[in-house]
Short mmCIF file of C-alpha atoms in Angstrom, two decimals:
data_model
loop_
_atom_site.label_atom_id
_atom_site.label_comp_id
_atom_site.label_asym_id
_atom_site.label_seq_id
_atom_site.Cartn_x
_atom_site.Cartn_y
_atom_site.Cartn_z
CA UNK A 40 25.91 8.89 32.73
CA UNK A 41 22.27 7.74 32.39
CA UNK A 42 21.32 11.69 32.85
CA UNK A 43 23.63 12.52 29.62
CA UNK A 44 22.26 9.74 27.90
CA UNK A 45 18.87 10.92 28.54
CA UNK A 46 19.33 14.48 28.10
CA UNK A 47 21.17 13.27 24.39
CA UNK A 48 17.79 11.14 23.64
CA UNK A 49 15.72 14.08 24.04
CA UNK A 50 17.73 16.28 21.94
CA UNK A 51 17.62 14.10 19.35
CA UNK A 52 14.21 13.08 19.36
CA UNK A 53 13.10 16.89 20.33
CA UNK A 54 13.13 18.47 16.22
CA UNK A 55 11.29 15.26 15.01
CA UNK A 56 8.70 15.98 18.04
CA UNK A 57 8.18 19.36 17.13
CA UNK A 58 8.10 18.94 13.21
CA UNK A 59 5.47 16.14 13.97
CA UNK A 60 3.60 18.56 15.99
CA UNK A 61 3.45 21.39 13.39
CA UNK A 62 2.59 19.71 10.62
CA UNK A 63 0.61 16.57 11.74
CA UNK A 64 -0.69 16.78 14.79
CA UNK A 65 -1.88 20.42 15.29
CA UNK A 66 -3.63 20.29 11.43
CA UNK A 67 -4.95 17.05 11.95
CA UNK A 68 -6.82 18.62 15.68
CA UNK A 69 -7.82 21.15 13.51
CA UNK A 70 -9.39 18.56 11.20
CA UNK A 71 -11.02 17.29 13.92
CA UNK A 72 -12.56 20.58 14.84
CA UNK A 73 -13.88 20.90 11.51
CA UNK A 74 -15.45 18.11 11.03
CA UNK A 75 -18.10 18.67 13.99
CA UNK A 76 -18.61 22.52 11.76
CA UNK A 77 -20.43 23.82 8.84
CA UNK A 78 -18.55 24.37 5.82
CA UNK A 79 -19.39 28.10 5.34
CA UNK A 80 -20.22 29.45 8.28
CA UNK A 81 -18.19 27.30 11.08
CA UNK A 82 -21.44 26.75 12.97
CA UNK A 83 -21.01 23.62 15.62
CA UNK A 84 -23.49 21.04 14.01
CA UNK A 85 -22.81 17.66 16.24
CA UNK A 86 -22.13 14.68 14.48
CA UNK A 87 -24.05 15.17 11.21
CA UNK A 88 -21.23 15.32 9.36
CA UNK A 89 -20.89 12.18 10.56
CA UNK A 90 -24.42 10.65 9.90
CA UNK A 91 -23.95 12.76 6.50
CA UNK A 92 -21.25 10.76 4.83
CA UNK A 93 -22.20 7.37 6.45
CA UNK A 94 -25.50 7.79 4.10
CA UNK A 95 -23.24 8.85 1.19
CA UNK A 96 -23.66 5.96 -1.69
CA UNK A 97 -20.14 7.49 -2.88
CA UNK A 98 -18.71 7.16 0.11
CA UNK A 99 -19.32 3.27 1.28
CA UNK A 100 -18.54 2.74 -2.25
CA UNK A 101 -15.37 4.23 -2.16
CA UNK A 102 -14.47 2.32 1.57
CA UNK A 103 -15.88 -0.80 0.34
CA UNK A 104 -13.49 -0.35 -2.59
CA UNK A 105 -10.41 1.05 -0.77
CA UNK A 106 -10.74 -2.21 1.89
CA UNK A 107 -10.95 -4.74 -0.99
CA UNK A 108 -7.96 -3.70 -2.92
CA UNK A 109 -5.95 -2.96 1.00
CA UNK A 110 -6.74 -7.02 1.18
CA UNK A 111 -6.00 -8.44 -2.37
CA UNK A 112 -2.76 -5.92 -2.91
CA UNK A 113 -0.99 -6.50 0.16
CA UNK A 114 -0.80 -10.37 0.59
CA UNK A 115 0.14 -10.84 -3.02
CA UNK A 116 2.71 -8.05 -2.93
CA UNK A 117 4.23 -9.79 0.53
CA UNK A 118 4.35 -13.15 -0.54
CA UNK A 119 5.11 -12.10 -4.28
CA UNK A 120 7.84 -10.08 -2.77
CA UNK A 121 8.63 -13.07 -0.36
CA UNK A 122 9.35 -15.74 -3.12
CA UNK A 123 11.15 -13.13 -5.47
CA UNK A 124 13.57 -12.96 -2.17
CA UNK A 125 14.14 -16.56 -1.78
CA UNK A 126 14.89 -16.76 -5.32
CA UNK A 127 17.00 -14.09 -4.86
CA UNK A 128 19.08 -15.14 -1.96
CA UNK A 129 20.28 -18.27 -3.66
CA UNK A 130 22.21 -15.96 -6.29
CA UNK A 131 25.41 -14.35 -5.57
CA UNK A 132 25.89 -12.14 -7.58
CA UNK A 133 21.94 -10.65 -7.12
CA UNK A 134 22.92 -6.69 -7.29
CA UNK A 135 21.89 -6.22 -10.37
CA UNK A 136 18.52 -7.65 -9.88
CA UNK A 137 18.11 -5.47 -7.21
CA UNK A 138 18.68 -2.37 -8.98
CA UNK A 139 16.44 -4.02 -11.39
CA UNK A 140 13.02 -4.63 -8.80
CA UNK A 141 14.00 -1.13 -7.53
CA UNK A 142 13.81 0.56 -11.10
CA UNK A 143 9.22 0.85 -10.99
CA UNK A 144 10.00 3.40 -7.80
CA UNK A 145 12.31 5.55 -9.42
CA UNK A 146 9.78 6.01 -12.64
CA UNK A 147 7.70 8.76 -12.74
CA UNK A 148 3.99 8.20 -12.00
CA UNK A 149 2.93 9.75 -14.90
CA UNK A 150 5.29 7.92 -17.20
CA UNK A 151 3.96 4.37 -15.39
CA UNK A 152 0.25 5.79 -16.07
CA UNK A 153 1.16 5.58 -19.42
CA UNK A 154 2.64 2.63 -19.85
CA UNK A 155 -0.50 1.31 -18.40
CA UNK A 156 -2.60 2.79 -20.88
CA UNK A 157 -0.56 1.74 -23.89
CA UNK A 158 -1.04 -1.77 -22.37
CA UNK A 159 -4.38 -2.06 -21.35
CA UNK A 160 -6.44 0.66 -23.16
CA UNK A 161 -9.26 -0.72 -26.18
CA UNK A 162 -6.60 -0.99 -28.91
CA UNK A 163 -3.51 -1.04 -26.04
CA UNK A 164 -0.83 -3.95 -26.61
CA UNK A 165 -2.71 -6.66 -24.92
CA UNK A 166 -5.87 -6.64 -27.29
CA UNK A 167 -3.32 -6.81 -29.64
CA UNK A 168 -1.56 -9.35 -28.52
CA UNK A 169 -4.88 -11.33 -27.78
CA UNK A 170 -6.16 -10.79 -30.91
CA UNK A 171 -2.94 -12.03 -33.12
CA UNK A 172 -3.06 -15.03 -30.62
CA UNK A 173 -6.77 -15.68 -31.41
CA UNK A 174 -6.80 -15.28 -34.79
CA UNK A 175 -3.68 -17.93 -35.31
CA UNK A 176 -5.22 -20.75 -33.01
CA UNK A 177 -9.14 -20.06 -33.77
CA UNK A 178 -9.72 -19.78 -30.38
CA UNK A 179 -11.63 -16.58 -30.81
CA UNK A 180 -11.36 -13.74 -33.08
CA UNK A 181 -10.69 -9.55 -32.19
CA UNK A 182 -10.29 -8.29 -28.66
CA UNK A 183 -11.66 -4.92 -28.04
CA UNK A 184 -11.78 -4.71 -24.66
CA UNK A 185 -11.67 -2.18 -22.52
CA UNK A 186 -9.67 -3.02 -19.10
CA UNK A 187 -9.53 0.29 -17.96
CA UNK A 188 -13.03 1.31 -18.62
CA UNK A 189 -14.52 -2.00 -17.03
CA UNK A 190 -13.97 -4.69 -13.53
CA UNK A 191 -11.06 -5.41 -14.88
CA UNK A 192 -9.91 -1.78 -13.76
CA UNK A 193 -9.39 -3.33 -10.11
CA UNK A 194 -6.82 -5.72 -10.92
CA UNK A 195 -5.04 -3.65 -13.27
CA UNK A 196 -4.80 -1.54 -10.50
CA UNK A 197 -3.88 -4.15 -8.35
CA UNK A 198 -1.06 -5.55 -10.16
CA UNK A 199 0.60 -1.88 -10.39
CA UNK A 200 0.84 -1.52 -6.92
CA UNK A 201 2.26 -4.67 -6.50
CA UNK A 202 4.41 -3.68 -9.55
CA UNK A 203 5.52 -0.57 -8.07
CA UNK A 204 6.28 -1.26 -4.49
CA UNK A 205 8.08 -4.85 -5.09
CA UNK A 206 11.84 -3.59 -5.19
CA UNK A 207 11.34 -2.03 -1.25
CA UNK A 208 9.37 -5.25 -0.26
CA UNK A 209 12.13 -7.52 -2.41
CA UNK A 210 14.94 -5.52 -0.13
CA UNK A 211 13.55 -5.99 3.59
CA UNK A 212 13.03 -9.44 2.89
CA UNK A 213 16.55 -9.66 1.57
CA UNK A 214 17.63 -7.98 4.98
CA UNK A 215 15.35 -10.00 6.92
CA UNK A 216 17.15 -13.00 5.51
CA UNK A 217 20.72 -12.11 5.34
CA UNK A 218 20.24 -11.62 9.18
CA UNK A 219 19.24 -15.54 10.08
CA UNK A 220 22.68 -16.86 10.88
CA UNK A 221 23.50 -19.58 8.40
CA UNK A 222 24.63 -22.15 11.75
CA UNK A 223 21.32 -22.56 12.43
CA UNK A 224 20.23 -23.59 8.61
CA UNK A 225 23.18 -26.16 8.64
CA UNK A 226 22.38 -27.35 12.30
CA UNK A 227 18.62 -27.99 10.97
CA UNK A 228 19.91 -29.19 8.03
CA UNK A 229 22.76 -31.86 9.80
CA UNK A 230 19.62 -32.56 11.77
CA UNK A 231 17.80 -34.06 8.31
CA UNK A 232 15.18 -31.01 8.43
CA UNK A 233 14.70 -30.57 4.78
CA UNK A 234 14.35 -27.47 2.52
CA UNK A 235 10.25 -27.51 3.54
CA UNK A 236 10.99 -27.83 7.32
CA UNK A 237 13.88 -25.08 7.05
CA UNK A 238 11.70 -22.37 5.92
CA UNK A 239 8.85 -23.15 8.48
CA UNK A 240 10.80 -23.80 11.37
CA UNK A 241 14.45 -21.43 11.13
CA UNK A 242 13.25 -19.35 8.42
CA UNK A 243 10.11 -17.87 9.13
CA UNK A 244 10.10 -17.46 12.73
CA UNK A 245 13.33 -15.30 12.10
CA UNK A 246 11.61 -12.62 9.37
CA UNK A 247 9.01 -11.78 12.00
CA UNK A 248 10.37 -8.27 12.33
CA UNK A 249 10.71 -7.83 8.46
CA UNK A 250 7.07 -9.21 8.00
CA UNK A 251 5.77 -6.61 10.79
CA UNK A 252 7.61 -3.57 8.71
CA UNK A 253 6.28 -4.72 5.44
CA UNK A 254 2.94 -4.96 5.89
CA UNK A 255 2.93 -1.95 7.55
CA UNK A 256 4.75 -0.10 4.82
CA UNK A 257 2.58 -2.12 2.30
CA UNK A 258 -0.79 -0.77 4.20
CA UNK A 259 0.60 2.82 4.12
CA UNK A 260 1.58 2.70 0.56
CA UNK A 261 -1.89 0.79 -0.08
CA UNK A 262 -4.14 4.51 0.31
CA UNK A 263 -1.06 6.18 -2.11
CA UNK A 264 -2.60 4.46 -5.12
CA UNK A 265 -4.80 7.62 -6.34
CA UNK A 266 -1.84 9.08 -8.41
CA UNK A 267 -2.61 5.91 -10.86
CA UNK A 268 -6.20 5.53 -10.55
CA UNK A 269 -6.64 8.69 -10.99
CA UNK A 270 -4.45 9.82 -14.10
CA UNK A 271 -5.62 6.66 -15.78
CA UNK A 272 -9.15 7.17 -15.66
CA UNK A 273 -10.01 10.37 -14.04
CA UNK A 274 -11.87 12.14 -11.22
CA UNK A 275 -14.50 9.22 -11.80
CA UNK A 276 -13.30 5.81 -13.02
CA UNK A 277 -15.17 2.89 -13.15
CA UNK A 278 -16.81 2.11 -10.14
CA UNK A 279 -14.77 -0.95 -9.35
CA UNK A 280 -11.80 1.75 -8.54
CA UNK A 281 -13.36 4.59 -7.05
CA UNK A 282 -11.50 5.25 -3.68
CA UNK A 283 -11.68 6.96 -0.67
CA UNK A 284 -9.25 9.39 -2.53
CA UNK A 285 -11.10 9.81 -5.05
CA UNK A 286 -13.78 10.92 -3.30
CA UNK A 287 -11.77 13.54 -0.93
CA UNK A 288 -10.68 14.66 -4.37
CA UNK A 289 -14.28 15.48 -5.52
CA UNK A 290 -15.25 17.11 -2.19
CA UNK A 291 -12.61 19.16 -2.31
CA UNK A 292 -13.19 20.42 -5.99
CA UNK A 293 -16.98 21.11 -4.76
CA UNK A 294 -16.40 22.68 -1.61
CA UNK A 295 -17.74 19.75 1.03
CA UNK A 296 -15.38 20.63 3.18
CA UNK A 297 -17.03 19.71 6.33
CA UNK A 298 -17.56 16.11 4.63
CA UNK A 299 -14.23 15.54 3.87
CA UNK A 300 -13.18 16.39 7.48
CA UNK A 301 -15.53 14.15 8.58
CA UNK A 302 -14.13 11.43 6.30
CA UNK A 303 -10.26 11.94 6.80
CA UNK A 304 -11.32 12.06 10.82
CA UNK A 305 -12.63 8.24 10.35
CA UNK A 306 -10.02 7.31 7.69
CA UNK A 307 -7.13 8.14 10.29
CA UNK A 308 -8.82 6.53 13.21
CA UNK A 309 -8.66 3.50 10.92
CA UNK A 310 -4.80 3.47 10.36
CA UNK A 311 -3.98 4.07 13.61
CA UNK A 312 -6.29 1.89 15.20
CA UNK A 313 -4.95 -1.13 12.29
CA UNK A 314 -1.37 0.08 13.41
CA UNK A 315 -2.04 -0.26 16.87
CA UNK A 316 -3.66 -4.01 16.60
CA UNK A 317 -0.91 -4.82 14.10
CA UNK A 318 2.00 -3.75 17.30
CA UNK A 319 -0.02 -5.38 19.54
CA UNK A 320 -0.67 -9.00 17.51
CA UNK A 321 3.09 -8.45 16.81
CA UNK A 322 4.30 -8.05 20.85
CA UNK A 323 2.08 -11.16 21.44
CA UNK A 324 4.26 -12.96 19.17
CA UNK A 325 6.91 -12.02 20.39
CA UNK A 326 5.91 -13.06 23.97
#
């Protein structure tokens, strides 16, 4: 019996082994290969590909960039995404807002794009808006600003992602909860724990697996930002949202190919060493 079972777990697992091997793992060795090369002529060259982009201006720019928005995205699309579900949970009839968080994924990046530039572009809605407000209090006069052409780029950035990926982060929280059995809330409740107490002591220890999944989603979806960035302000944006993508982007149009090897070598160490710490501070937990 355990054979059959064993022999059924490899077949199963067997097609998503060997379609992971095709197109992930054998491309990404020969990434690897190629970033220790020349461009043009393949020549083995050591590590100054290496040295190369770690003296690149454009490229600590674009990490430094790429980390800050990775730590100002994710916690406020997780907790965001955690009160909206608390909220949420009290209703019962909360379908309907479901479909309605889930709606931003099913739009078209390009149609989101320019929604974002009808909003915040020089003469966009907001300056608008700003400048009716202003001009009825006193308060100050015209807005002309230019979000998307400024600092202010980052959090408009910001605030789509969080936007965009709230319906899937809305939903595993809403799973995560609907999965704490309701005894314990009304044992810890009979027990005088109020609604404070609840949520630190039954709730939260019981979305530990949900919280694990959706940062890690969140951190994936985190480097899939480029779509916006760059159809809202081009190949280069203001400097506050030039990312790493951004830069493989340019490399690529120019032809530094052994760069960007070099670069997407030490961008996927990064995730998978993050991944690995993230399992690891999560099996401690668990322990």
């Amino acid at each position: 019996m355990a054979k059959r079972r064993r022999r059924f777990f490899y077949l199963f697992v067997l097609p998503g082994f060997i379609g992971i091997m095709i197109f992930v793992l054998i491309p990404f060795g020969d990434v690897v290969k190629r970033s220790f090369t020349t461009a043009v002529t393949g020549q083995f060259n050591g590590l100054k590909n290496y040295q190369s982009i770690f003296q690149n201006q454009a490229f600590l720019l674009a990490v430094g960039n790429t980390f800050k928005f990775t730590m100002a995205g994710i916690p406020l699309l997780v907790l965001s995404g955690f009160v909206a579900a608390l909220l949420l949970n009290i209703l019962k009839n909360k379908g309907w807002f479901k479909s309605l968080y889930l709606f931003p994924l099913a739009m078209p990046t390009a149609t989101i794009v320019l929604v974002w530039k009808m909003v915040f572009y020089r003469n966009g809605f907001l300056n608008l808006l700003l400048t009716r407000v202003g001009m009825r209090t006193d308060v100050w006069g015209a807005v002309h600003k230019d979000y998307l052409g400024s600092g202010a780029a980052f959090w408009v950035l910001v605030g789509s992602y969080v936007w965009k990926n709230m319906g899937y982060t809305v939903i595993l929280w809403l799973a995560g909860l609907s999965g704490i059995p309701a005894q314990l809330l009304e044992a810890a409740k009979v027990d005088g724990a109020g609604k404070w107490h609840r949520l630190w002591y039954v709730i939260l220890p019981g979305l530990k697996g949900s919280l694990y999944t959706i940062v890690v989603l969140s951190f994936l979806n985190s480097f899939k930002i480029y779509r916006e960035a760059y159809l809202t302000a081009g190949a280069y944006p203001d400097k506050s949202i030039y990312l790493l993508q951004h830069l493989f982007n340019n490399w690529f149009v120019n032809l530094e190919l052994d760069k960007m090897a070099a670069a997407a070598v030490c961008t996927g160490g990064f995730l998978m060493i993050a991944i690995v710490l993230l399992q690891k501070l999560w099996d401690r937990n668990e322990a």
